[in-house]
Short mmCIF file of C-alpha atoms in Angstrom, two decimals:
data_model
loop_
_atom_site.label_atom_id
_atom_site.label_comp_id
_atom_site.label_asym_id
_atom_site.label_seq_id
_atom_site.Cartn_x
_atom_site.Cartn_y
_atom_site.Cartn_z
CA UNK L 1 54.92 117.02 141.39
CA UNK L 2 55.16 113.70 143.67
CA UNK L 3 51.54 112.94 144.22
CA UNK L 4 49.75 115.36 141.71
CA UNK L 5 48.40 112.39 139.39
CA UNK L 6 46.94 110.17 141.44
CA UNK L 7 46.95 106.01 140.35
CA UNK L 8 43.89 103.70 141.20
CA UNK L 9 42.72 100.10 140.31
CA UNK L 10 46.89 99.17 139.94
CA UNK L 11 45.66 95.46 138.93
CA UNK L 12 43.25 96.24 136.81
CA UNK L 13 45.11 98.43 134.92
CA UNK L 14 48.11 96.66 134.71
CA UNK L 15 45.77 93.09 133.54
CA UNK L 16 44.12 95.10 130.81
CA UNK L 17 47.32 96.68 129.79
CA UNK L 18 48.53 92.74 129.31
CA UNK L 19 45.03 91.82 127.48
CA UNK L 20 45.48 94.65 125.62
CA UNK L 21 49.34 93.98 124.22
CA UNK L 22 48.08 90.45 123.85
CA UNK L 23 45.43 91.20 121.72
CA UNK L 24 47.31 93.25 119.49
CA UNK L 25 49.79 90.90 118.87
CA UNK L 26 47.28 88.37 117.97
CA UNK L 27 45.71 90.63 115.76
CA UNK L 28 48.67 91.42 113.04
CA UNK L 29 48.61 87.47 112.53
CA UNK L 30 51.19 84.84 111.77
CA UNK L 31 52.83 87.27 109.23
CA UNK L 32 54.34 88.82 112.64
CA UNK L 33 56.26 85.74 112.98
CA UNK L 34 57.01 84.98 109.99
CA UNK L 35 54.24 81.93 109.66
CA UNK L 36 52.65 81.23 106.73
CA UNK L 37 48.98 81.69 106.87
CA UNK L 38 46.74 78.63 107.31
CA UNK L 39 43.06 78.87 108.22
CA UNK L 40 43.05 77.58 111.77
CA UNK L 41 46.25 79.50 113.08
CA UNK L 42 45.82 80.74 116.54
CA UNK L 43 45.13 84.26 115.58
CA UNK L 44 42.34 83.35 113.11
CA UNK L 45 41.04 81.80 115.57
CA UNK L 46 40.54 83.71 118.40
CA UNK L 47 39.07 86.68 116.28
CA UNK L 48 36.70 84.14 114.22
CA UNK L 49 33.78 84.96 116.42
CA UNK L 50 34.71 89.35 116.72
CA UNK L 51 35.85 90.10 112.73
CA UNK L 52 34.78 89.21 109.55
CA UNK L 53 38.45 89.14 108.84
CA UNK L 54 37.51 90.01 105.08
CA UNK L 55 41.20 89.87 103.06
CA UNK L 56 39.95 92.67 100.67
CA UNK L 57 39.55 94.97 103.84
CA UNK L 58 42.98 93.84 105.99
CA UNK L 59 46.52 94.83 105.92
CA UNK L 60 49.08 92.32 105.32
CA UNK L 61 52.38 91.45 107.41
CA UNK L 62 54.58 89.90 105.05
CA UNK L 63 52.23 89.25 102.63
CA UNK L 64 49.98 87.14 105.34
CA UNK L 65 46.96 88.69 106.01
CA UNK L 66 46.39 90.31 109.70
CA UNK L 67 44.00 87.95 111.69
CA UNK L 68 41.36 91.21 111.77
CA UNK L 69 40.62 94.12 109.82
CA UNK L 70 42.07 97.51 109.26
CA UNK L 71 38.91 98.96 111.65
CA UNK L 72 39.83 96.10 113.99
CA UNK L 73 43.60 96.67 114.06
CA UNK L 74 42.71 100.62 114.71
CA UNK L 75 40.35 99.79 117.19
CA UNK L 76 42.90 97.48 119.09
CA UNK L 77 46.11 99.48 118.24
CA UNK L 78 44.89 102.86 119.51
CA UNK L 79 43.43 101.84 122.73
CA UNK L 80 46.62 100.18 123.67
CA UNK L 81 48.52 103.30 122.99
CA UNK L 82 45.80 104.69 124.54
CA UNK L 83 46.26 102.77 127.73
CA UNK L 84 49.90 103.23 127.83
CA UNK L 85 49.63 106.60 127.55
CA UNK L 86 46.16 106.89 129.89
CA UNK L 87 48.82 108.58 132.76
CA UNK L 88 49.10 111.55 130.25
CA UNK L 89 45.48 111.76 129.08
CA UNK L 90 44.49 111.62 132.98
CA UNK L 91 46.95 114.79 133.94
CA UNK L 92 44.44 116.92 131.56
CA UNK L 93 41.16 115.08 131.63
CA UNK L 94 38.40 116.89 133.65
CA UNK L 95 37.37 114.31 136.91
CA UNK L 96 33.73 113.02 136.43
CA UNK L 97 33.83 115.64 132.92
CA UNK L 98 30.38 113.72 130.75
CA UNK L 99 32.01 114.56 127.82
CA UNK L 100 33.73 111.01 127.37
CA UNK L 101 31.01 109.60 126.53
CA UNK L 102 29.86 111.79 124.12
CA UNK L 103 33.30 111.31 121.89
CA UNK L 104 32.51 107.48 122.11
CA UNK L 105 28.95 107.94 121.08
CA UNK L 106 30.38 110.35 118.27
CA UNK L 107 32.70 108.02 117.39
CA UNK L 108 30.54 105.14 117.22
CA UNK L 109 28.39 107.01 114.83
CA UNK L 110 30.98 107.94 113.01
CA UNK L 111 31.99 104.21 111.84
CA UNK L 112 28.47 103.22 111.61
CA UNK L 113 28.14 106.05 109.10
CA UNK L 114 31.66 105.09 107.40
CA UNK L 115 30.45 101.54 107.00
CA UNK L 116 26.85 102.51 105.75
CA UNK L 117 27.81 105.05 103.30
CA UNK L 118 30.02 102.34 101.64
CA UNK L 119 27.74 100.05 101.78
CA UNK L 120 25.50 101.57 99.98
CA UNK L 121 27.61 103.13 97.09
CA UNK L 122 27.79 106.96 98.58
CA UNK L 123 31.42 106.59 99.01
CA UNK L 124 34.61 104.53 98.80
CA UNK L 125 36.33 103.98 102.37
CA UNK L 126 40.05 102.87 102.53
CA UNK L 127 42.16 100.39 104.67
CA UNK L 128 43.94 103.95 106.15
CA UNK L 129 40.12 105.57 106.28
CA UNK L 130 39.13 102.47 108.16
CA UNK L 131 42.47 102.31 110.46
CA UNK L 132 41.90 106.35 111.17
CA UNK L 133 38.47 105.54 112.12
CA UNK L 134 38.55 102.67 114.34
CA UNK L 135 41.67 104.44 116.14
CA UNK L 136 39.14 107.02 117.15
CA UNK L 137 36.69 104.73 118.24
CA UNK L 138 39.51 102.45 120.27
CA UNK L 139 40.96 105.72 121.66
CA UNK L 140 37.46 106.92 122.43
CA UNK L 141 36.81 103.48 124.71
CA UNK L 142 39.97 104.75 126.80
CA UNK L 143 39.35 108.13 127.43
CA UNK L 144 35.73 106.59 128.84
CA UNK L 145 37.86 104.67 131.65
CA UNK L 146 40.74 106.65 132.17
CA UNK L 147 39.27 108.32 135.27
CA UNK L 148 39.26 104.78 136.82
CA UNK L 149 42.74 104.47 136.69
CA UNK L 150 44.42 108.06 136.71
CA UNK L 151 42.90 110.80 138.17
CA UNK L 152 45.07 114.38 138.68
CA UNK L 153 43.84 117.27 141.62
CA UNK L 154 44.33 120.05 140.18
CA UNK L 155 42.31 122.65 142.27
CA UNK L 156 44.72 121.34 145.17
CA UNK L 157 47.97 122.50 143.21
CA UNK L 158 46.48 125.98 141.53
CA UNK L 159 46.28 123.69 138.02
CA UNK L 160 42.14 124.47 138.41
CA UNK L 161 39.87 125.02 135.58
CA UNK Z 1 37.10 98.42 153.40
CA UNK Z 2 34.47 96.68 155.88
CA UNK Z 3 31.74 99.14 154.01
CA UNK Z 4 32.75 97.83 150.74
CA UNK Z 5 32.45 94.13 151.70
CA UNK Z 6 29.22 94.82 153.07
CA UNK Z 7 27.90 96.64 149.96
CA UNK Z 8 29.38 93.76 147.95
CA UNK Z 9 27.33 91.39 150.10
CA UNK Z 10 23.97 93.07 149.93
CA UNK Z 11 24.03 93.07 146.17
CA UNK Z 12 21.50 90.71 144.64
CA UNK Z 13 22.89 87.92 142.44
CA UNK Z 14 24.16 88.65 138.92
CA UNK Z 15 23.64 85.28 137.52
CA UNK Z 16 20.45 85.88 136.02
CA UNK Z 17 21.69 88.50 134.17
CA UNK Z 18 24.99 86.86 132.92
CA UNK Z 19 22.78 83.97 132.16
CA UNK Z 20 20.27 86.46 129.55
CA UNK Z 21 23.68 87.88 128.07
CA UNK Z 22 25.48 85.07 127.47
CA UNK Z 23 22.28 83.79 125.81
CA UNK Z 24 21.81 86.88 123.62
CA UNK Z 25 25.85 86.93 122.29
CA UNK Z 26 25.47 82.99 121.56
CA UNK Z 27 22.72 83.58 119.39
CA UNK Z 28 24.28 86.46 117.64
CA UNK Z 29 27.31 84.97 117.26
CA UNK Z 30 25.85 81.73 116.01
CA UNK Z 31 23.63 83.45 113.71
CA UNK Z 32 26.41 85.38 112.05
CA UNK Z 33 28.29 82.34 111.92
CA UNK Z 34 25.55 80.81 110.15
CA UNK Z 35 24.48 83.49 107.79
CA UNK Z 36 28.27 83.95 106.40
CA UNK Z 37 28.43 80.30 106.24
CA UNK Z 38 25.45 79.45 103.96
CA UNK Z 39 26.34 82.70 102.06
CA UNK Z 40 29.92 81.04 101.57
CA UNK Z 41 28.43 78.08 100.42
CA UNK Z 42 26.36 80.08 97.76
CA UNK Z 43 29.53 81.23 96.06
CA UNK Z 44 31.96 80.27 94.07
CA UNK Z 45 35.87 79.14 95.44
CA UNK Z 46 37.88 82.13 94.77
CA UNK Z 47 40.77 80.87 95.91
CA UNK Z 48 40.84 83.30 98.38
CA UNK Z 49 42.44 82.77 102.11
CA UNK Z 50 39.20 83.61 103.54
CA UNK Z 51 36.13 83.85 101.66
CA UNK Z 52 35.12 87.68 101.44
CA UNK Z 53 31.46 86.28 102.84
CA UNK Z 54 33.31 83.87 105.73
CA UNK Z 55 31.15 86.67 108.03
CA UNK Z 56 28.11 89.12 107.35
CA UNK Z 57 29.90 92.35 106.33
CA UNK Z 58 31.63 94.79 108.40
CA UNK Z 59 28.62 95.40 110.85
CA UNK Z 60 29.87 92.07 112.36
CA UNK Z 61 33.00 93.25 113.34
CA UNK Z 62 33.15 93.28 117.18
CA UNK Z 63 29.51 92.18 118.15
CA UNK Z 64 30.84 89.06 120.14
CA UNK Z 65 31.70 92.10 122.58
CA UNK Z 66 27.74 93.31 123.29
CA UNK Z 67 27.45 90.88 125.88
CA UNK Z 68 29.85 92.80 128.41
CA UNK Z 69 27.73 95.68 127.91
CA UNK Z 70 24.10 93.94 127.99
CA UNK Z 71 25.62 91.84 131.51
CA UNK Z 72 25.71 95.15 133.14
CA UNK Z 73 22.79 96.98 131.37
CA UNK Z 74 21.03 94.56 132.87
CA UNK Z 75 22.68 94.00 135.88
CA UNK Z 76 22.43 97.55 137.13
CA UNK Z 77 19.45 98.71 135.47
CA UNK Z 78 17.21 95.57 137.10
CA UNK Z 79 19.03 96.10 140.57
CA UNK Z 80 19.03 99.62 140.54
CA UNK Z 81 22.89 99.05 141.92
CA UNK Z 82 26.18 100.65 141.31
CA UNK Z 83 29.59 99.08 141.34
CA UNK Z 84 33.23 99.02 140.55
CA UNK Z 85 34.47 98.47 137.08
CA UNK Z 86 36.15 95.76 138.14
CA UNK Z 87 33.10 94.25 139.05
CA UNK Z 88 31.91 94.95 135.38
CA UNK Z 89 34.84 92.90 134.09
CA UNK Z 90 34.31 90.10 135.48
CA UNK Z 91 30.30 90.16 134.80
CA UNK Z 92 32.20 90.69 131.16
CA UNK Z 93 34.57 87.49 131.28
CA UNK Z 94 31.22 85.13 133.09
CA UNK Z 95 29.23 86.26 129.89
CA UNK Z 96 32.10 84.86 127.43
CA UNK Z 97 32.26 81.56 129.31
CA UNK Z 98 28.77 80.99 129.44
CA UNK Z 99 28.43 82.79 125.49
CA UNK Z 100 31.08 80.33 124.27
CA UNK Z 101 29.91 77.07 125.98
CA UNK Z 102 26.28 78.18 124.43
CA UNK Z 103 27.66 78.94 121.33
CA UNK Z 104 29.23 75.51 120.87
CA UNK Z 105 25.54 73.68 121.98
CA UNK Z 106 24.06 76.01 119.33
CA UNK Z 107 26.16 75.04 116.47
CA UNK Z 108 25.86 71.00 117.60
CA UNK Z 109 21.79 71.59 117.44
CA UNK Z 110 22.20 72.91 113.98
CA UNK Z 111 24.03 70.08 112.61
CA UNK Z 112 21.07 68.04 113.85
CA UNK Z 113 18.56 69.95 111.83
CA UNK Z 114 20.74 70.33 108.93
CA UNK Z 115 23.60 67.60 109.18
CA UNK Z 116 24.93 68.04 105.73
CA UNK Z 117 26.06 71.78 106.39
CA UNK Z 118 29.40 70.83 108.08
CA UNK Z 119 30.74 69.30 105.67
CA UNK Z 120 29.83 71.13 102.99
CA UNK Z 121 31.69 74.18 104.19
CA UNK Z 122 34.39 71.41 105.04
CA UNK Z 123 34.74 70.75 101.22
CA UNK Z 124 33.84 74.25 100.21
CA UNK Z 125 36.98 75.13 102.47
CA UNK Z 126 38.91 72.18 100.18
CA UNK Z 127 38.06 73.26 96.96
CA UNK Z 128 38.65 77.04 97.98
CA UNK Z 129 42.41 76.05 99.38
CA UNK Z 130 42.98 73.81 95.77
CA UNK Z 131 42.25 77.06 93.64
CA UNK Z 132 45.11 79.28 95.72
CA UNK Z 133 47.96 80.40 94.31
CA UNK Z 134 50.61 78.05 96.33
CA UNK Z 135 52.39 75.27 95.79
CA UNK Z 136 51.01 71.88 95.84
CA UNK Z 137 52.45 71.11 98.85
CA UNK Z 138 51.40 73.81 100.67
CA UNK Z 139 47.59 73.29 99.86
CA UNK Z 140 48.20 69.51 101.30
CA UNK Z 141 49.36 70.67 104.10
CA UNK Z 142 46.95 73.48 104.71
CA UNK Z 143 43.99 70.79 103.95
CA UNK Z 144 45.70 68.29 106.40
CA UNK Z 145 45.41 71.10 108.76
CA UNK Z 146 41.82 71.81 108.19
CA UNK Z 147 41.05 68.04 110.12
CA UNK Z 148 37.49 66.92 110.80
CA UNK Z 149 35.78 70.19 112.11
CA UNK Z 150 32.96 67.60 114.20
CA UNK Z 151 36.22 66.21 116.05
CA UNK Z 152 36.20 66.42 119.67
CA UNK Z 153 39.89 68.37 119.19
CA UNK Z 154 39.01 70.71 116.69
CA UNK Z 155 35.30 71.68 118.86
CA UNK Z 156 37.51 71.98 121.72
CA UNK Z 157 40.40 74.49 119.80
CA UNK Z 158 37.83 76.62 118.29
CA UNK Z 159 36.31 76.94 121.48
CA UNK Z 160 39.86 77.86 123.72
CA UNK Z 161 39.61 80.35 120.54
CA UNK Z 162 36.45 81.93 120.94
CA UNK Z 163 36.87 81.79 124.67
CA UNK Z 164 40.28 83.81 124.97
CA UNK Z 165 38.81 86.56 122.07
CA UNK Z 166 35.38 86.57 123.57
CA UNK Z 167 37.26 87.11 127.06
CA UNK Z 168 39.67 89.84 126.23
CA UNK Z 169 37.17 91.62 124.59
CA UNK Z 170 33.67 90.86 126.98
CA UNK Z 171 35.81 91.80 130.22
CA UNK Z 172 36.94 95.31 128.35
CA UNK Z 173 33.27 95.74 127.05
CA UNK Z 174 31.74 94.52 130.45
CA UNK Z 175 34.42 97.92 132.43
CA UNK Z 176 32.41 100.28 129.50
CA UNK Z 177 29.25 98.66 130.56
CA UNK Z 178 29.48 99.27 134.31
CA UNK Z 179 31.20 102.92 133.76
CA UNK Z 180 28.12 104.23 131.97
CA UNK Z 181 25.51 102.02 133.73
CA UNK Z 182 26.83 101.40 136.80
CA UNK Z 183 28.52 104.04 137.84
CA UNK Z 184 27.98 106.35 140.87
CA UNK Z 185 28.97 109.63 139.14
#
């Protein structure tokens, strides 16, 4: 098997992978560390300018409210599973497959349709709807990339399509 | 190797186009800010830890991140050039520097045509924090913690803030952006 899943962009990967478990740490909030929750914690803070960080649509950590929504925390949360696990995803990902694109386009739509029908009345979305549907999206955005980093020959091992 | 120095060299400059970006974000960003701040202001104290209007609705979540993908939109589409992801994070992480340092300007402008809006959110923010369910110490505290939001330290934390969020997230955006627009598959 030594040398059937090939590894490229080691840096990159490994930065983003830090970005990545940064950001989701930032993004359950104080109530992570037991803080109380005052406006200008560091959390808030940094995700003032990418969330509304509405209260009625976040999940709480010890009754302190996660510094972004429950899209937000899906968004964040699956693509750094989705990263640690990209090795995985790359052993049965097609190289230079289209299709990735597609999913995040489909997936894009999807929570632009979520947030429009609720918006205007046609239906009532849920902190777990909203999770389930920003994990797609966040898993979506690493499937796009995971041919950068992971990339697995399978025509030269009999493993071909 | 050498080739890929000397393609790296004949590349035009990306300035212009990290300039136009982190234009476009700081105005979006601003405006949202804006918008969700006079709406604020139009409503009551709930008592609430933010105020369910602090930003315009869901559709703002995660817009600070369109300038990773406009860099190299424009970037590659203007050049007609192709390029590393790599490449398209750091395009992704110039646009959040240059988005946040606009962003602040923006915001300064506005409180020259409208000087009073500051600190009515300030004392919006005061009389929200006085109707939450906590006790009276707490609100001091929280209220002490609020400071003077024209102060040269609380510009500069909000801005380390917006620049490390804005970062992470333009640099991620900015190795989308160059996968679908810059790519040579």
């Amino acid at each position: 098997m030594n040398g059937l899943l090939k590894m490229h962009n080691q840096k990159l990967y490994a930065i983003t992978l830090g970005l990545a478990g940064f950001t989701v740490i930032a993004a359950l909030g104080p109530g992570l560390f037991g803080d109380t929750a005052y406006t200008n914690q560091w959390q808030y803070m940094i995700f003032k300018d990418l969330c509304h960080q509405d209260p009625t649509r976040s999940f709480n950590i010890s009754g302190v409210q996660m510094a972004v929504c429950a899209r937000c925390i899906g968004i964040y949360g699956a693509f750094l599973v989705g990263w640690l696990t990209m090795p995985i995803y790359g052993f049965f990902a097609k190289k230079g497959s289209a299709k990735e694109k597609y999913w995040l386009i489909a997936a894009i739509l999807l929570n632009l349709i979520d947030v429009v029908g609720n918006y205007f009345g046609l239906w009532t979305n849920t902190h777990v709807l909203r999770l389930v549907l920003g994990g797609v999206l966040g898993w979506c955005l690493m499937a796009l990339l995971a041919n950068e980093f992971f990339t697995f020959n399978k025509s030269e091992y009999g493993y071909g399509y | 190797m050498d080739m890929d120095i000397e393609n790296e060299q004949a590349q035009p400059s990306y300035w212009n186009s990290v300039l136009i970006a982190s234009l476009i974000t700081a105005i979006i960003v601003v405006i949202i800010s804006l918008v969700s701040g006079y709406m604020t202001l139009n409503s009551e104290p709930s008592g609430g830890m933010f105020s369910p209007l602090l930003f315009a609705g869901a559709l703002s979540c995660l817009v600070g991140s369109i300038g990773g993908i406009i860099v190299n939109w424009h970037y590659a589409k203007e050049y007609g050039v192709t390029y590393k992801i790599g490449k398209g994070a750091l395009l992704g992480l110039y646009v959040a520097v240059g988005a946040t340092i606009f962003s602040i300007v923006f915001t300064q402008l506005w409180n020259l045509i409208d000087p009073s809006y500051t600190q009515a959110l300030m004392d919006w923010n005061i009389q929200n924090t006085e109707a939450m369910q906590m006790p009276d110490e707490a609100k001091e505290q929280m209220i002490e913690s609020m400071g003077d939001p024209n102060s040269l330290k609380n510009i500069l934390y909000g801005a380390i803030g917006s620049l490390v969020g804005l970062g992470i997230v333009n640099a991620i955006s900015g190795m989308i952006g160059a996968k679908i627009f810059a790519s040579e598959e």
